[in-house]
Each structure stands twice: as structure tokens, then as C-alpha cells.
Amino acid sequence: MITANPAPEAGTEARTGSSPVRAVTRRKKRQWLPYLLLLPVVVAELLIHIIPMLIGVGMSFLELTQFYIRNWTAAPAAGVGNYRFVLQFDEASGKALLHSFWTTVQFTVIVLALSWLLAMAAAIWTQHAFRGRGLVRTVFLVPYALPVFASVITWSFMLQRDNGMVNHVLVDQLGVTDERPFWLIGDNSFWALIVVEVWRLWPFAFLALTAGMSSIPAEQYEAAAIDGAGVLRSVRWVTLPNLRSVNQVLLLVLFLWTFNEFTVPYTFFGKSAPEQADLISMHIYQNSFVTWNFGTGSAMSVLLLLFLLAVTAVYLLLTRKKDVDA
Amino acid sequence: MREPTWFVWSRRIGLTLLCAFALLPVWVMVTTSLKPLGDVQGEFRWFPSTVSLDAFVEMWRTIPLGRYFVNSLVVSVIASVASVALALLAAYAVSRYRFTGRQLFSVTVLSTQMFPGILFLLPLFVIFVNLGRTLGIDLYGSRPGLIITYLTFTLPFAVWMLVGYLDSVPRELDEAAAVDGNGPMGAFFRVVVPAAMPGIIAVLIYAFMTAWGEVLFASVLTDESTRTLAVGLQGYATQNNVYWNQIMAASLTVSVPVVVGFLLLQRYLVAGLTAGSVK
């Protein structure tokens, strides 16, 4: 389970300090206190998360079209009609949803692989001190620190066909092609979006991997060196095994972020993404606010959530089983 | 370990390329903001033909940038302060007490952080619109409405990061405070909060940054008077012209405070960000 601090089961001996006796008395006397402290967040979670989510699930069973959004109690029940509608893969809307889903899957896999590889390489290169390491690490954080909308809008300027930097380099300076390619529409838009997303995401992976590597005991590398291991072998036999739990969480977090990505495509394409780069969050958003059919929009959101939960559950089961085997 | 020559060279080349990749948009942003309009309408130039500060003056007039700026500031400050205040109490409970439901609470908070925003957007939109119609509470298009929706993402990770920071405050401090006659809340406010202050400020900054850059909720739940920067910057593209120099000047202006804040607090932020995912 992904918790920052694996707690003992709630029923077992409580330990709030190094003195168990005092902790127990405190526990008995003050048992109401933790609940009181949690109360504001629990109320807020209920109001902003739990209740809206339940209402969202409810909405997916309603015929919640533009006539009923302002008065949703009057919306007629749709049963599973919304789900049946969005999953009609032989109809245009179902086809578009399936296409968007596969686009998102491919996008996520490629972004994850590239971000992880860049981050891993950078983390290995900066693992041992050298002159300028602090500066390099700070530079790597810049993409992560910039507000997404500001940096992504810059990328969209760089990738303009006629006055952008990328085509200036490719066509005018290097002469790779004669024809100026489009980057914000057509097949290229998928790859352009990947570059921007990787640019934005890999620093976070770098942070996590660097933190993970800093806790690997130096003796392990010394032992590997005595056994005659070079750089690559010590990465393979010391670094990677030690990063196992970091990677387990990191990949899951990166997966969920990338799969749900909205801000980057929305800013990059300016509200309407081309079909080739139609990520699922954008797809649901555009569908909901173009057709104003929140019933089908909610049905798609619920399906997305179920998919993410299923992937997460399977992933956690598989990775934990491996931990037991290892 | 002795580093072989090929490794040192691969490091030099690799890190140089990665730094160039990371900084390329920054270069474009800074140089373009200093260009006169003519420079951004034709072919791309690496340097401005003449350095001009016009874009930094005109950007306030082309769109109501000042209003967007104030909107972003108000919404982000209130959302981040509110979420840190609420989260701090909860984080103290999770960090210092073992109680029934602790695990359930942690898992719920963590998982809602991972849910797609669109899942909350549609119901919140419907709830806001219907509250306005039936009870006359106008949350749709208002700043309080946007702040409430921003809590959906600032609150969970604030709890998450703060638990990590409070865990790193030694419990001996609590005990010393108790010996001095403080109750649990006295110990919390007099000892634990001051000791965790760098972490708390880091969470505050990070919450502010995410709210500052939020687009999904702001694009739907604001109107012209409450629009934030993240959505409003799109306004520089008119039908006839795209004022790229002004967009870049505005992007730079709204980035500088956040980037400086981030880099100043880099050490604490990095510790907190990675604590949640790595520990």
C-alpha cells in the first residue's frame, strides 16, 4: 500500500512517543482529539470529493442534457442508457471515445518511458559530486517550477509553423526538410505533445530518483567495485534493486498524472485538440461542454475512473507479489 | 568509485543536452518578450533586432491582465492558506496518533489526489448552478466557487506532504513540551508547528503554485470578471494577430514570482515532494 508511513494496525498497541505507558494513557484520555483534528478535513473531503463524486455517479444514470442542467432534479432517468451510448463502438461517438482512449494509452506509455529514461540517466550522472552539480540540478527543476500555462504556451509558440523556433532550425538553419511541417495539427501534433509533456514531467522523476539514490549506502558500491563491477554493472546490480520501491510508486504516480493530463493539451492546442492528440480528459471535457450532455460526460468519467482503479489495483497486486518472491 | 573516461564524457554531453532542453523555452520566453512586434510576425529570430520593453507595457492593455492577475492572486492565496490550515490539524492527528480509521483516512486522501479532475468538474458545475437557482447562492462564476474547487486538489496533497514533514519532527519535542505542562494542542502550536515551519511554508508555496497554474476548473467556472491568468493568457490571440511578444512578456511576468519562490525553497520542497512518493 502506498502510505508515507506504514502504520501499525489501528487495534494494536498505540505508540505516540518513546514511552508506551504515557502513550496509552494519552490514548485513552484523548481518543476524541484526533477525530476533532480530522473533522475539518473530513467535512471538506465530504463536501468537495465524496458527495460530488456520488452525484457524478448518479448523473451518469440521468438524461442530463442542456435542458436539465439548471434543474437537475427534473432530469429523466436514463438507466444504463448513457453507458450503452458511449460504448457503442460502431457509432461515431463510441469510435471517437475508443480512439481517444488508445491515443491516451500510447501517449502515456511513451511519455512514461522517455521521462523515466531521461530522469534515470540524469540521476546516475549527478549521483556523485562534481563541479557544477548543484547548478545542473537547479536547472533541471526549472521546467517543473514554471507555471504550466506559461511554459506550454511558449512551446506552442516555438512550434508555430511560420514563425516558430523549431521550424526555423529544421528548415532555415539545418535544411532537414524544404516543406515547413505543421506541429500543432495533424500526425505531428501527437509527437509534439509528447515532447512537451516529457519536458514538463521528467524533472519530477529526476527528483524522486535522486532522492532514492541518495539513500543507497556507499558500501554497496564499494563492494561492487571490489568485485570488479564497472559503472553499468553497479547500476544494474546496486542502483536498480535499491530503487525498486521508489520506482514502484513513481511509475504509478507518473502513470496517473499522464493519463489524466489536461492542462498541457488544453494550453498547447488552445481548447480544441486535433484528433491525433485527443487525450481522454480533453475528450470528455470537449464532449461535455460542446454537447452539454453531462449524462454521457459523467458516464465517460466514471468509466475512466473504473479503468484507473483497475489498473492501479492490478499494478499494486503484481508489484507486491514480486516483492514477496524477491 | 573511479569514474571511467567514457562515463565522464557521456555525463558532460548528456547533462549539457538536458540543460539545453530544460532551458530552451526559457530562452525563447525571455528573448521574445524583449522583441518589438515586427520581430515575432516574420521568421523566428534567436535575438531581438532591438531590445524593446514595449511588450511589458502593452500587455496590460491588450487584455485585462491586471484583473486576471488579482483574480489569480486572491484565489490562489486563499485556497493555499485555507488548505494548509485545515490540513495541518489533520496531519498532526495522523502523524501523532494511532486511532481507528487512520488508515482509511490516509488511503482516501491519497486516492482522491489521483482521481481525474474531470470527474469532479461536471458534478461541481451542476451543484453550483443548481445551488444558485434554488438557494440563490451564486458560486458559479464566483471567486469563492473557484476556491472551493481548488481545495479538491490542494487539500489532499497538503495533508499528504504535511504528514511527512510532521513525522520528521522528533517526538521528543512533544514530550519535552508536555513536561513543561503543555497539553497536546499547546505542544502542537508552541513546539511542533514552529519546528515544522520550513515544511509548512514549502507546502504553502507548492499549493499556491498548483492553484496558480490550474486550468481545468478555471476554464469553466469563471466569467470575464473572475477569469484567472492561466485561462486569460489565451486572450492575446485575436482573429488578426497573435501578440507573441506580449504573451511571452506576460508569461515571464507571471512565472518569475513562482520560479523564484520555488528555487529559494528548493531544499524543503524537494524533501516534501519526494517524501510523499518515495518513503
Coordinates of C-alpha atoms in Angstrom, one line a residue, chain A residues 26-141:
Chain A
R26 CA -2.9 9.7 26.4
R27 CA -4.7 7.4 24.0
K28 CA -7.5 6.7 26.5
K29 CA -7.9 10.2 27.6
R30 CA -7.6 12.0 24.3
Q31 CA -9.1 9.5 22.0
W32 CA -11.6 12.2 20.8
L33 CA -8.8 14.6 20.0
P34 CA -7.5 13.1 16.7
Y35 CA -11.1 12.9 15.4
L36 CA -11.7 16.5 16.3
L37 CA -8.5 17.4 14.5
L38 CA -9.6 15.5 11.4
L39 CA -13.1 16.9 11.4
P40 CA -12.5 20.0 9.2
V41 CA -10.7 17.9 6.6
V42 CA -13.2 15.1 6.7
V43 CA -16.1 17.6 6.3
A44 CA -14.2 19.3 3.4
E45 CA -13.5 16.0 1.8
L46 CA -17.1 15.0 2.0
L47 CA -18.3 18.3 0.5
I48 CA -15.7 18.6 -2.3
H49 CA -14.9 15.0 -3.1
I50 CA -17.2 12.3 -1.8
I51 CA -20.5 14.0 -2.4
P52 CA -19.7 15.4 -5.8
M53 CA -18.3 12.0 -6.8
L54 CA -21.5 10.2 -5.7
I55 CA -23.6 12.9 -7.5
G56 CA -21.4 12.4 -10.6
V57 CA -22.1 8.6 -10.5
G58 CA -25.8 9.5 -10.1
M59 CA -25.6 11.9 -13.1
S60 CA -24.3 9.2 -15.3
F61 CA -27.7 7.4 -14.9
L62 CA -29.7 10.5 -15.8
E63 CA -30.6 12.1 -19.1
L64 CA -28.8 15.2 -18.1
T65 CA -28.9 17.3 -21.2
Q66 CA -28.8 21.1 -21.5
F67 CA -32.5 21.4 -20.7
Y68 CA -32.0 19.8 -17.3
I69 CA -28.5 21.0 -16.1
R70 CA -30.0 24.1 -14.4
N71 CA -32.7 21.9 -12.8
W72 CA -31.2 18.5 -12.5
T73 CA -33.9 17.0 -10.2
A74 CA -36.2 17.2 -13.2
A75 CA -33.9 15.1 -15.5
P76 CA -35.4 11.8 -16.5
A77 CA -33.7 8.6 -15.6
A78 CA -31.6 7.0 -18.3
G79 CA -30.8 3.7 -16.7
V80 CA -27.6 2.4 -18.3
G81 CA -28.5 4.3 -21.5
N82 CA -25.6 6.7 -21.2
Y83 CA -23.1 3.8 -20.8
R84 CA -24.7 1.9 -23.7
F85 CA -24.4 5.1 -25.8
V86 CA -20.8 5.9 -25.0
L87 CA -19.7 2.3 -25.5
Q88 CA -21.3 1.9 -29.0
F89 CA -18.1 1.4 -30.7
D90 CA -19.7 1.1 -34.2
E91 CA -21.1 4.6 -33.9
A92 CA -19.2 7.8 -34.4
S93 CA -19.2 8.9 -30.7
G94 CA -18.1 5.5 -29.4
K95 CA -15.4 5.2 -32.1
A96 CA -14.1 8.6 -31.1
L97 CA -14.0 7.6 -27.4
L98 CA -12.2 4.4 -28.2
H99 CA -9.7 6.3 -30.4
S100 CA -9.1 8.8 -27.7
F101 CA -8.6 6.0 -25.2
W102 CA -5.9 4.3 -27.3
T103 CA -4.3 7.6 -28.1
T104 CA -4.0 8.3 -24.3
V105 CA -2.6 4.8 -23.7
Q106 CA 0.1 5.2 -26.3
F107 CA 0.8 8.7 -25.1
T108 CA 1.1 7.6 -21.5
V109 CA 3.4 4.6 -22.3
I110 CA 5.8 6.7 -24.5
V111 CA 5.8 9.7 -22.0
L112 CA 6.5 7.4 -19.1
A113 CA 9.3 5.5 -20.8
L114 CA 11.0 8.7 -22.0
S115 CA 10.6 10.6 -18.8
W116 CA 11.9 7.7 -16.7
L117 CA 14.9 7.1 -19.0
L118 CA 15.9 10.8 -19.1
A119 CA 15.5 11.0 -15.3
M120 CA 17.4 7.8 -14.6
A121 CA 20.3 8.9 -16.9
A122 CA 20.4 12.3 -15.3
A123 CA 20.2 10.9 -11.8
I124 CA 23.0 8.5 -12.4
W125 CA 25.1 11.3 -14.0
T126 CA 24.6 13.6 -11.0
Q127 CA 24.8 10.9 -8.3
H128 CA 28.4 11.6 -7.4
A129 CA 29.6 15.1 -6.7
F130 CA 31.3 17.1 -9.4
R131 CA 31.9 20.8 -10.0
G132 CA 28.6 22.4 -11.1
R133 CA 26.3 19.7 -9.9
G134 CA 24.2 22.0 -7.8
L135 CA 23.7 24.3 -10.7
V136 CA 22.7 21.5 -13.0
R137 CA 20.1 20.2 -10.5
T138 CA 18.6 23.6 -10.2
V139 CA 18.4 24.0 -14.0
F140 CA 16.5 20.7 -14.1
L141 CA 13.9 22.0 -11.7

